[in-house]
Short mmCIF file of C-alpha atoms in Angstrom, two decimals:
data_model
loop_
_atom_site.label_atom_id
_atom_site.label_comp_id
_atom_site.label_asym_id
_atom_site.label_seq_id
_atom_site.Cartn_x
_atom_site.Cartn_y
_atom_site.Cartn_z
CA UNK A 96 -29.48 94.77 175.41
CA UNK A 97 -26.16 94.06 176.98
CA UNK A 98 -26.55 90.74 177.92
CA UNK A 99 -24.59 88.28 176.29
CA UNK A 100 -24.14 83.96 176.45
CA UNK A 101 -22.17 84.23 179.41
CA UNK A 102 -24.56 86.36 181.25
CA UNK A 103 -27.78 84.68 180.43
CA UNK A 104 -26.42 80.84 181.45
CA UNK A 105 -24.38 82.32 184.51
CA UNK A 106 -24.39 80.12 187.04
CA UNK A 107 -24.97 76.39 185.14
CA UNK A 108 -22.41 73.84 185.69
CA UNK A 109 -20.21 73.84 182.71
CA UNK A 110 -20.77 71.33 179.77
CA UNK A 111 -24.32 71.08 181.30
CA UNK A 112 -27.92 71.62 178.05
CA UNK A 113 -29.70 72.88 180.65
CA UNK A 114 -30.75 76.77 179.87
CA UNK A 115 -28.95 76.77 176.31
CA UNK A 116 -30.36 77.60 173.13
CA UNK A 117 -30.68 75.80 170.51
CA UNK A 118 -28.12 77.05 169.17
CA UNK A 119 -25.92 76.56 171.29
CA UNK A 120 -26.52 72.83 170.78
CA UNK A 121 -25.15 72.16 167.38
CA UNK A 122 -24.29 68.59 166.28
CA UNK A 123 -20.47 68.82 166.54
CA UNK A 124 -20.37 69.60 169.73
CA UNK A 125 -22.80 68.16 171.58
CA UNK A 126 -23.90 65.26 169.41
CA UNK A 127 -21.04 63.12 168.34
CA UNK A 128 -18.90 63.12 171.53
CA UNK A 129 -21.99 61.57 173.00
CA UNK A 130 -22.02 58.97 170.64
CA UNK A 131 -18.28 58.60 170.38
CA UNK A 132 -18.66 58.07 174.52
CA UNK A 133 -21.48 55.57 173.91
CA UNK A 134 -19.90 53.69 171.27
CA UNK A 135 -17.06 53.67 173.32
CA UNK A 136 -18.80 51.94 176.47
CA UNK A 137 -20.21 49.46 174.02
CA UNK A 138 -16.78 48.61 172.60
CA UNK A 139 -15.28 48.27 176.28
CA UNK A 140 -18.42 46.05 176.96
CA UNK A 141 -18.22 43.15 174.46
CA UNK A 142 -14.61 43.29 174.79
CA UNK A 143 -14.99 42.40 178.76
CA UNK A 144 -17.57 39.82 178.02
CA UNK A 145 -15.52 38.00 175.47
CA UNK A 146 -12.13 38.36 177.99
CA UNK A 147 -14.77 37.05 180.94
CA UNK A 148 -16.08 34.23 178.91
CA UNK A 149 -12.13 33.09 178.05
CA UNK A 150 -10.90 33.34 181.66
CA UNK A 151 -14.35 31.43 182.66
CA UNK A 152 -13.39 28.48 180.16
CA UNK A 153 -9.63 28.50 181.48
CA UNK A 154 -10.36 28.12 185.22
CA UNK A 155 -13.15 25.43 184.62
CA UNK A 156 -10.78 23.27 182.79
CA UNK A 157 -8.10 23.86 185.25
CA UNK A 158 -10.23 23.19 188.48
CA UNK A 159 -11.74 19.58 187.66
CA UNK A 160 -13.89 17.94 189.78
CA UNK A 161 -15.01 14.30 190.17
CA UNK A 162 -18.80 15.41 189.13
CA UNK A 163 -16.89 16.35 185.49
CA UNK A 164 -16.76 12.30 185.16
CA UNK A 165 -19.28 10.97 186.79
CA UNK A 166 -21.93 9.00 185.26
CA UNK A 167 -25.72 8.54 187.02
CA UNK A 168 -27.07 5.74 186.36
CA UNK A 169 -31.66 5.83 186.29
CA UNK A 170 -33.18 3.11 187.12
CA UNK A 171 -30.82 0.41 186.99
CA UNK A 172 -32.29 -3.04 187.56
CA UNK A 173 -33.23 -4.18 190.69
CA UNK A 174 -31.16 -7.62 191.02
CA UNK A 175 -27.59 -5.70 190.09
CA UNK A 176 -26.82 -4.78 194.02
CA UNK A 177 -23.18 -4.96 193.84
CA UNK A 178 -21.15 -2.23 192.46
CA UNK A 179 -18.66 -4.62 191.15
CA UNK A 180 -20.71 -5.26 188.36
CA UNK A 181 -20.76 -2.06 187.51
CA UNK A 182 -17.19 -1.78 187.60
CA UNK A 183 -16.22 -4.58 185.52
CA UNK A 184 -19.35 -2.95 182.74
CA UNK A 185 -18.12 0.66 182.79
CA UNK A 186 -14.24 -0.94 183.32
CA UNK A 187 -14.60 -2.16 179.42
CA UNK A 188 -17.25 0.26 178.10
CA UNK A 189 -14.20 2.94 178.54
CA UNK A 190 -11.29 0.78 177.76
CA UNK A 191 -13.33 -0.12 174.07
CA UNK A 192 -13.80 3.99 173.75
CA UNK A 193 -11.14 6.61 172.39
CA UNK A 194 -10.31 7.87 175.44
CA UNK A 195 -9.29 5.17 177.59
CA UNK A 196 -10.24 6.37 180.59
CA UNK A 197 -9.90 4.63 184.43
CA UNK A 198 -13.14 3.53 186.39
CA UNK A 199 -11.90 4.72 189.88
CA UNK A 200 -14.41 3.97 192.01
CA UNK A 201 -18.29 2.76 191.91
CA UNK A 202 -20.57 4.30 194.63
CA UNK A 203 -23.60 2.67 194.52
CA UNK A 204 -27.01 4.48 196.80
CA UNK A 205 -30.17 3.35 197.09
CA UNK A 206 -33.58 5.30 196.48
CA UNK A 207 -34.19 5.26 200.48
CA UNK A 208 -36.24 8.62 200.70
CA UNK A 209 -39.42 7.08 202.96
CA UNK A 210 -36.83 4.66 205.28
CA UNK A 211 -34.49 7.88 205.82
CA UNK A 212 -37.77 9.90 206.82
CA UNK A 213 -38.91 7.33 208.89
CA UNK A 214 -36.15 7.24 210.76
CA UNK A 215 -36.02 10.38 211.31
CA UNK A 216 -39.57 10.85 212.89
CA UNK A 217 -38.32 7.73 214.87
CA UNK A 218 -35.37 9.89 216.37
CA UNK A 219 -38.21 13.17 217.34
CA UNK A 220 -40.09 10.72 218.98
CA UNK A 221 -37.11 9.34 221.14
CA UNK A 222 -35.94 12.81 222.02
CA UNK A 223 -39.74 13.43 222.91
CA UNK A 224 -39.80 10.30 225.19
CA UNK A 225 -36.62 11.57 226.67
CA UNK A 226 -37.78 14.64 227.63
CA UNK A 227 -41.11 14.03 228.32
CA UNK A 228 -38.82 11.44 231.11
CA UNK A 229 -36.88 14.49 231.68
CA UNK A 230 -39.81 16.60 233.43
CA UNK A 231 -40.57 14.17 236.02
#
């Protein structure tokens, strides 16, 4: 009968498989500039990736912060309570090293958990006192 291509897909949104046969669909021209689009998004993707890893590493080395080189110290013994002596150790452990690096400053804190907690249910209880004062 007289009904060609155009007349039997009239209507669908151009480029769209939807209602084609299947030969309309060959390989050509369907197929491969699919695959040339996907490959395409996967090039474009590791190539970001890589580019977001290199500007990562370049603003990390150009914002340093004191945590970069700062050292923790576990469990350090109980009679060494003045930072001083920590000073003087770390003071030659990194002059004797490659790098010879500065000790700026020692900072030395206390495992204090249950006094800090303490004193804070002390303070709840004084504001409680003072407003139980409060009502009369």
């Amino acid at each position: 009968s007289g009904t060609g291509k155009n007349e039997k897909n009239k209507g669908l949104v151009i480029g769209s498989a939807a209602g084609c046969f299947p030969k309309d669909l060959r390989v050509g021209d369907n197929v491969v500039p699919d695959l040339l689009v996907c490959l395409c998004i996967l090039i474009v993707t590791l190539l970001a990736n890589r580019l977001e890893a290199l500007v990562e590493t370049r603003i990390d080395l150009s914002q340093q912060t004191p945590s970069d080189y700062s050292v923790q110290v576990l469990n350090p013994p109980e009679y060494v309570d003045n930072p001083d002596s920590y000073y003087e150790f770390f003071s030659d452990f990194f002059q004797n090293g490659q790098n010879r690096e500065d000790v700026v400053a020692v900072t030395m804190s206390k495992d204090n958990g249950a006094l800090i907690q303490l004193l804070a249910q002390r303070r709840a209880y004084m504001q409680d006192l003072i407003d139980f004062d409060a009502r009369d």
